[in-house]
Amino acid sequence: MTITMPENQGGGSPLSMAFRGRTFLSLRRSQVVSMEQGQEQELDLFQTHVADRLLALLPPSNVGGGGEPPLSLAFLSKLLDALIACEEEFRSLLGQNHASLLSKPPADRAVADLLDRAVKSLDVCNAVSLALRSLRHWHRHALIAASALPSDHCGQGQLNRARRALAKLLASGPDSPSAASGRYDGSSGRSSGSSNHMRALSWSVSRNWSAGRQMPPVPAHLATPRGGEAGGAGMALAVYAMSSVLSFSMWVLAAAVPCQDRGSAAPSSPVSPRQHLPWAAAMAGLQDRITDEWRRRKGLAGLLAEIQGVEQCGKELMEAVGESGPPPSRAEDVAARAAELAEACRRLEEGLGPLERQVREVFHRVIGNRAEVLRCVDHSARTAATTPNPPLLSQ
């Protein structure tokens, strides 16, 4: 018995096959456009979050010279928290189908800049870590001086002990001539201006390393993307934002903490973003505020408010003690100055430990994120090399 198949169940007409092909292509094209729009929205959201974190660092009224000092342990803590948050969000972007965009122009050029800046940031973190350890040794002199004058009536022995400690404090301070000429020798873990042993975070800091040379300006403009490079352009701006926040953070650390050969002249701002970027205004405001402080206190090796507070209290206490000891009428003034120095020491000591831990965390996060970017770039390159060209649909 012969079975006859219906005509519409055989292979279909050529017109039907063409319609199905066009429908499939339209659906696929719509999916690609929808995915690209979603990627762009995620990248734009990252830019907005960077702006929010930088705005949170500005004082309520951005007036230079007013309010709290622009460089303090509290400010550095908030800055490094913002940097870590940006690093986390940027790394999450790489795991959300954005990694393939790293190899597209102009993102590839922004990635090369980020990788180079990450290596220099590791050197800055290392130098800052060594400087913070050196500050602990310097800080002990201030503690000795403050504890030697605890009451209104001090004996000659206590006065002599306090004077010796104050002399060492002022002679080895961050802004003293001996500290300015001292260099951190990473190979031995010691500073030529201090005898205490210091351990770097990972590798050593070379003898001729300079904090100032680690922060050349970030390129002010990215290449204008073309129509076919929309995905790469959005990713380029995200990479540029991450590179800018990292560069700015290292610039602030080098300004606040007395690093090797930092120089006293205020350098140019490290970031010059295009004005249309959401975080450009906040970045410009922060850089102007810190640059003004740098110029106002020209000649100082470190601008951290707590360091300057300890040194100023030490100078005032030294003047109050005098060469031959204070007269009985000034005993209360000496005790008050000693109490101020003890309070300044407390503020510095409370912030040094957390700041050291944050610098260490930033160091390891920069290493991890740099490795992740390199992995994504390598994976994208290998995928592009092994992906065959799609076959042409028969009409």
Coordinates of C-alpha atoms in Angstrom, one line a residue:
M1 CA 0.0 0.0 0.0
T2 CA 1.4 3.3 -1.0
I3 CA 1.2 6.2 1.5
T4 CA 1.0 9.6 0.1
M5 CA 2.5 12.4 2.1
P6 CA 0.7 15.8 2.3
E7 CA 2.3 18.4 0.3
N8 CA 3.0 20.8 3.2
Q9 CA 4.8 18.0 5.2
G10 CA 7.5 17.4 2.6
G11 CA 10.2 20.0 2.7
G12 CA 8.2 23.3 2.5
S13 CA 8.2 25.8 -0.2
P14 CA 11.3 28.0 -0.9
L15 CA 9.2 31.1 0.1
S16 CA 8.5 29.5 3.5
M17 CA 12.2 28.6 4.1
A18 CA 13.2 32.2 3.2
F19 CA 10.6 33.6 5.6
R20 CA 11.8 31.3 8.4
G21 CA 15.4 32.4 7.7
R22 CA 14.6 36.1 7.8
T23 CA 12.5 35.6 11.1
F24 CA 15.5 33.8 12.7
L25 CA 17.9 36.5 11.7
S26 CA 15.5 39.2 12.9
L27 CA 15.1 37.4 16.3
R28 CA 18.9 36.9 16.6
R29 CA 19.5 40.5 15.7
S30 CA 17.0 41.7 18.3
Q31 CA 18.7 39.5 21.0
V32 CA 22.1 40.9 20.1
V33 CA 20.8 44.5 20.3
S34 CA 19.0 43.8 23.6
M35 CA 22.2 42.3 25.1
E36 CA 24.3 45.3 23.9
Q37 CA 21.8 47.7 25.4
G38 CA 21.9 45.8 28.7
Q39 CA 25.7 45.9 28.6
E40 CA 25.7 49.6 28.0
Q41 CA 23.3 50.2 30.9
E42 CA 25.6 48.2 33.3
L43 CA 28.6 50.2 32.1
D44 CA 26.8 53.5 32.5
L45 CA 25.7 52.4 36.0
F46 CA 29.4 51.8 37.0
Q47 CA 30.2 55.4 35.9
T48 CA 27.4 56.7 38.1
H49 CA 28.6 54.7 41.1
V50 CA 32.1 56.0 40.6
A51 CA 30.6 59.6 40.7
D52 CA 28.6 58.8 43.9
R53 CA 31.7 57.5 45.7
L54 CA 33.8 60.5 44.7
L55 CA 31.1 62.9 45.7
A56 CA 30.9 61.3 49.1
L57 CA 34.6 62.3 49.7
L58 CA 33.9 66.0 49.2
P59 CA 33.1 68.1 52.2
P60 CA 29.5 69.4 52.5
S61 CA 30.6 72.7 51.0
N62 CA 33.5 72.4 48.7
V63 CA 35.3 75.6 49.9
G64 CA 39.1 75.4 50.0
G65 CA 40.6 76.0 53.4
G66 CA 37.3 75.6 55.3
G67 CA 36.2 72.8 57.6
E68 CA 38.3 69.8 58.4
P69 CA 41.8 69.3 56.8
P70 CA 41.6 67.7 53.3
L71 CA 44.1 65.1 54.1
S72 CA 43.4 63.1 57.3
L73 CA 43.4 59.5 58.4
A74 CA 39.6 59.5 58.2
F75 CA 39.7 60.9 54.6
L76 CA 42.3 58.3 53.5
S77 CA 40.2 55.5 55.0
K78 CA 37.1 56.7 53.0
L79 CA 39.2 57.1 49.9
L80 CA 40.6 53.6 50.0
D81 CA 37.1 52.2 50.8
A82 CA 35.9 53.9 47.7
L83 CA 38.8 52.5 45.6
I84 CA 38.1 49.0 46.9
A85 CA 34.4 49.3 46.1
C86 CA 35.2 50.5 42.6
E87 CA 37.6 47.5 42.2
E88 CA 35.0 45.1 43.3
E89 CA 32.3 46.4 40.9
F90 CA 34.8 46.6 38.0
R91 CA 35.8 43.0 38.6
S92 CA 32.1 42.0 38.6
L93 CA 31.7 43.7 35.2
L94 CA 34.3 41.4 33.8
G95 CA 32.2 38.4 34.8
Q96 CA 29.0 39.8 33.2
N97 CA 29.7 39.2 29.5
H98 CA 31.9 42.3 29.3
A99 CA 35.3 40.6 29.2
S100 CA 35.1 40.2 25.4
L101 CA 34.9 44.0 25.1
L102 CA 38.4 44.5 26.5
S103 CA 40.0 43.6 23.2
K104 CA 37.8 46.0 21.2
P105 CA 39.0 49.5 20.2
P106 CA 39.3 51.8 22.0
A107 CA 39.0 49.7 25.2
D108 CA 42.2 47.9 24.3
R109 CA 44.2 51.1 24.7
A110 CA 42.6 51.9 28.0
V111 CA 43.3 48.4 29.2
A112 CA 47.0 48.8 28.4
D113 CA 47.1 52.1 30.5
L114 CA 45.3 50.4 33.4
L115 CA 47.8 47.5 33.5
D116 CA 50.7 49.9 33.5
R117 CA 49.2 52.0 36.2
A118 CA 48.5 49.0 38.3
V119 CA 52.1 48.0 38.4
K120 CA 53.1 51.6 39.5
S121 CA 50.3 51.5 42.1
L122 CA 51.9 48.5 43.7
D123 CA 55.2 50.4 44.1
V124 CA 53.3 53.3 45.7
C125 CA 51.5 51.0 48.1
N126 CA 54.9 49.4 49.0
A127 CA 56.5 52.8 49.7
V128 CA 53.5 54.0 51.7
S129 CA 53.6 50.8 53.8
L130 CA 57.3 51.4 54.6
A131 CA 56.6 55.0 55.5
L132 CA 53.8 54.1 57.9
R133 CA 56.1 51.6 59.6
S134 CA 58.7 54.3 59.9
L135 CA 56.1 56.7 61.5
R136 CA 55.6 54.2 64.3
H137 CA 59.2 54.6 65.4
W138 CA 59.0 58.4 65.1
H139 CA 55.7 58.3 67.0
R140 CA 57.3 56.6 70.0
H141 CA 59.5 59.6 70.7
A142 CA 56.3 61.7 71.1
L143 CA 54.8 59.2 73.4
I144 CA 57.9 59.3 75.6
A145 CA 57.9 63.1 75.8
A146 CA 54.2 63.2 76.6
S147 CA 54.4 60.5 79.3
A148 CA 57.4 62.1 81.0
L149 CA 55.4 65.2 81.8
P150 CA 52.2 63.8 83.3
S151 CA 51.6 66.1 86.2
D152 CA 51.9 69.8 87.2
H153 CA 55.1 69.1 89.2
C154 CA 58.0 67.4 87.2
G155 CA 61.4 66.7 88.4
Q156 CA 64.6 67.6 86.6
G157 CA 65.0 63.9 85.5
Q158 CA 61.5 64.0 83.8
L159 CA 62.3 67.3 82.1
N160 CA 65.6 66.0 80.7
R161 CA 63.9 62.8 79.5
A162 CA 61.1 64.8 77.8
R163 CA 63.6 67.2 76.1
R164 CA 65.7 64.3 74.7
A165 CA 62.6 62.6 73.3
L166 CA 61.4 65.9 71.8
A167 CA 64.8 66.6 70.3
K168 CA 64.7 63.2 68.6
L169 CA 61.1 63.7 67.5
L170 CA 61.8 67.0 65.8
A171 CA 65.1 65.9 64.4
S172 CA 63.7 62.8 62.8
G173 CA 60.3 64.0 61.9
P174 CA 58.8 63.7 58.4
D175 CA 59.7 67.3 57.6
S176 CA 63.2 67.4 59.1
P177 CA 66.3 67.7 57.0
S178 CA 67.5 64.2 58.0
A179 CA 64.2 62.7 56.9
A180 CA 64.2 64.6 53.7
S181 CA 67.6 63.1 52.8
G182 CA 66.7 59.6 54.0
R183 CA 65.9 56.9 51.5
Y184 CA 64.0 53.7 51.8
D185 CA 66.1 50.8 50.9
G186 CA 63.7 48.0 50.0
S187 CA 66.5 45.4 49.7
S188 CA 67.3 45.6 53.4
G189 CA 63.9 46.7 54.6
R190 CA 65.4 49.7 56.3
S191 CA 65.3 53.5 56.0
S192 CA 68.6 55.5 56.1
G193 CA 66.8 58.0 58.3
S194 CA 65.6 55.5 60.8
S195 CA 67.0 52.4 62.5
N196 CA 63.8 50.4 62.8
H197 CA 63.3 47.4 60.6
M198 CA 60.5 47.6 58.0
R199 CA 59.0 44.9 55.9
A200 CA 57.6 45.7 52.4
L201 CA 54.3 44.2 51.2
S202 CA 55.9 42.1 48.5
W203 CA 58.8 43.1 46.4
S204 CA 61.4 45.6 47.4
V205 CA 61.5 49.3 46.6
S206 CA 64.6 50.2 44.7
R207 CA 67.1 52.8 46.0
N208 CA 66.4 55.3 43.2
W209 CA 62.6 54.8 43.3
S210 CA 60.6 58.1 43.3
A211 CA 57.0 58.5 44.3
G212 CA 56.6 61.6 42.1
R213 CA 57.7 59.7 38.9
Q214 CA 55.0 57.0 39.5
M215 CA 52.1 59.3 38.7
P216 CA 52.3 60.9 35.3
P217 CA 49.0 62.3 34.1
V218 CA 46.5 59.8 32.9
P219 CA 45.6 60.4 29.2
A220 CA 42.9 63.1 29.3
H221 CA 40.9 61.8 26.4
L222 CA 39.9 58.4 24.9
A223 CA 39.6 58.0 21.2
T224 CA 36.1 58.9 20.1
P225 CA 34.3 55.6 19.3
R226 CA 32.7 55.0 16.0
G227 CA 29.4 53.5 15.3
G228 CA 30.6 49.9 15.1
E229 CA 32.6 50.1 18.3
A230 CA 29.8 51.0 20.8
G231 CA 30.5 48.1 23.1
G232 CA 34.2 48.8 23.1
A233 CA 33.6 52.5 23.7
G234 CA 31.5 51.9 26.8
M235 CA 34.0 49.4 28.2
A236 CA 36.8 51.9 27.4
L237 CA 35.1 54.5 29.6
A238 CA 34.7 52.0 32.4
V239 CA 38.4 51.0 32.3
Y240 CA 39.3 54.7 32.1
A241 CA 37.2 55.4 35.2
M242 CA 38.9 52.6 37.1
S243 CA 42.3 53.7 36.0
S244 CA 41.5 57.3 37.0
V245 CA 40.3 56.4 40.5
L246 CA 43.4 54.2 41.1
S247 CA 45.8 56.9 39.9
F248 CA 44.1 59.6 42.0
S249 CA 44.2 57.4 45.1
M250 CA 47.9 56.7 44.7
W251 CA 48.5 60.5 44.2
V252 CA 46.7 61.3 47.4
L253 CA 48.6 58.6 49.4
A254 CA 51.9 60.0 48.2
A255 CA 50.8 63.5 49.2
A256 CA 49.6 62.5 52.7
V257 CA 52.4 60.1 53.7
P258 CA 56.1 61.1 53.5
C259 CA 57.3 58.7 50.8
Q260 CA 60.8 58.6 49.4
D261 CA 61.7 61.6 47.1
R262 CA 58.1 62.8 46.9
G263 CA 59.1 66.3 46.4
S264 CA 57.7 69.4 47.9
A265 CA 56.3 71.2 44.8
A266 CA 52.7 70.5 44.0
P267 CA 52.5 68.3 40.9
S268 CA 49.9 68.6 38.2
S269 CA 46.6 66.8 38.8
P270 CA 46.9 63.1 37.7
V271 CA 43.4 63.0 36.1
S272 CA 41.9 65.3 33.5
P273 CA 38.5 63.7 32.6
R274 CA 36.2 64.9 29.9
Q275 CA 33.5 67.1 31.4
H276 CA 30.6 65.0 30.2
L277 CA 31.6 62.1 32.4
P278 CA 29.4 61.7 35.5
W279 CA 32.4 61.7 37.9
A280 CA 34.4 64.5 36.2
A281 CA 33.2 67.3 38.5
A282 CA 33.8 65.4 41.7
M283 CA 37.2 64.3 40.6
A284 CA 38.2 67.9 39.7
G285 CA 36.9 69.3 43.0
L286 CA 38.9 66.7 45.0
Q287 CA 42.1 67.3 43.0
D288 CA 41.8 71.1 43.4
R289 CA 41.3 70.8 47.1
I290 CA 44.3 68.7 47.6
T291 CA 46.5 70.6 45.2
D292 CA 45.7 73.9 47.1
E293 CA 46.6 72.2 50.4
W294 CA 49.9 71.0 48.8
R295 CA 50.8 74.5 47.7
R296 CA 49.7 76.1 51.0
R297 CA 52.0 73.8 52.9
K298 CA 54.9 73.9 50.5
G299 CA 58.1 72.3 51.7
L300 CA 56.4 69.6 53.9
A301 CA 57.1 66.0 53.2
G302 CA 53.8 64.7 54.3
L303 CA 50.4 66.5 54.5
L304 CA 48.6 64.0 56.8
A305 CA 46.8 66.2 59.4
E306 CA 47.6 63.8 62.3
I307 CA 51.4 63.8 61.5
Q308 CA 51.4 67.6 61.4
G309 CA 49.4 67.7 64.6
V310 CA 52.0 65.6 66.5
E311 CA 54.9 67.6 65.1
Q312 CA 53.2 71.0 66.0
C313 CA 52.4 69.8 69.5
G314 CA 56.0 68.6 69.9
K315 CA 57.3 72.0 68.9
E316 CA 55.0 73.8 71.3
L317 CA 55.9 71.5 74.2
M318 CA 59.7 72.0 73.5
E319 CA 59.2 75.8 73.6
A320 CA 57.2 75.5 76.9
V321 CA 59.9 73.3 78.5
G322 CA 62.8 75.6 77.6
E323 CA 66.5 74.9 77.9
S324 CA 66.7 75.1 81.7
G325 CA 63.2 73.9 82.5
P326 CA 60.0 75.9 82.9
P327 CA 59.6 78.2 85.9
P328 CA 57.0 77.1 88.5
S329 CA 54.5 79.6 87.1
R330 CA 54.5 77.7 83.8
A331 CA 54.1 74.2 85.2
E332 CA 50.4 74.1 84.3
D333 CA 51.1 75.3 80.8
V334 CA 53.7 72.5 80.3
A335 CA 51.2 69.9 81.6
A336 CA 48.6 71.2 79.2
R337 CA 51.0 71.0 76.3
A338 CA 52.0 67.5 77.2
A339 CA 48.3 66.5 77.3
E340 CA 47.8 68.0 73.8
L341 CA 50.7 66.0 72.6
A342 CA 49.4 62.8 74.1
E343 CA 46.0 63.4 72.4
A344 CA 47.7 64.0 69.1
C345 CA 49.6 60.8 69.5
R346 CA 46.4 58.9 70.3
R347 CA 44.7 60.2 67.1
L348 CA 47.7 59.2 65.0
E349 CA 48.1 55.8 66.7
E350 CA 44.4 54.9 66.3
G351 CA 44.5 55.5 62.6
L352 CA 47.8 54.0 61.6
G353 CA 46.9 50.4 62.1
P354 CA 43.6 50.5 60.0
L355 CA 45.4 52.5 57.3
E356 CA 48.2 49.9 57.1
R357 CA 45.6 47.1 56.7
Q358 CA 43.7 49.1 54.0
V359 CA 46.9 49.7 52.0
R360 CA 47.7 46.0 52.3
E361 CA 44.3 45.1 51.0
V362 CA 44.5 47.6 48.1
F363 CA 47.9 46.1 47.2
H364 CA 46.5 42.5 47.0
R365 CA 43.3 43.7 45.2
V366 CA 45.3 45.5 42.6
I367 CA 47.3 42.3 42.0
G368 CA 44.1 40.2 41.7
N369 CA 42.3 42.6 39.4
R370 CA 45.3 43.0 37.1
A371 CA 45.6 39.3 36.9
E372 CA 41.9 39.0 36.1
V373 CA 42.1 41.7 33.3
L374 CA 45.0 39.8 31.8
R375 CA 43.1 36.6 31.9
C376 CA 40.1 38.1 30.3
V377 CA 42.2 39.7 27.5
D378 CA 44.0 36.4 26.9
H379 CA 40.7 34.5 26.8
S380 CA 39.1 37.0 24.5
A381 CA 42.1 36.8 22.1
R382 CA 42.1 33.0 22.1
T383 CA 38.3 32.9 21.5
A384 CA 38.5 35.3 18.6
A385 CA 41.3 33.3 17.1
T386 CA 39.5 29.9 17.3
T387 CA 36.0 31.1 16.4
P388 CA 35.2 30.2 12.7
N389 CA 33.4 32.6 10.4
P390 CA 29.6 31.9 10.5
P391 CA 28.4 30.1 7.3
L392 CA 26.3 32.0 4.8
L393 CA 22.6 31.1 4.8
S394 CA 21.4 29.7 1.5
Q395 CA 18.7 31.8 -0.1

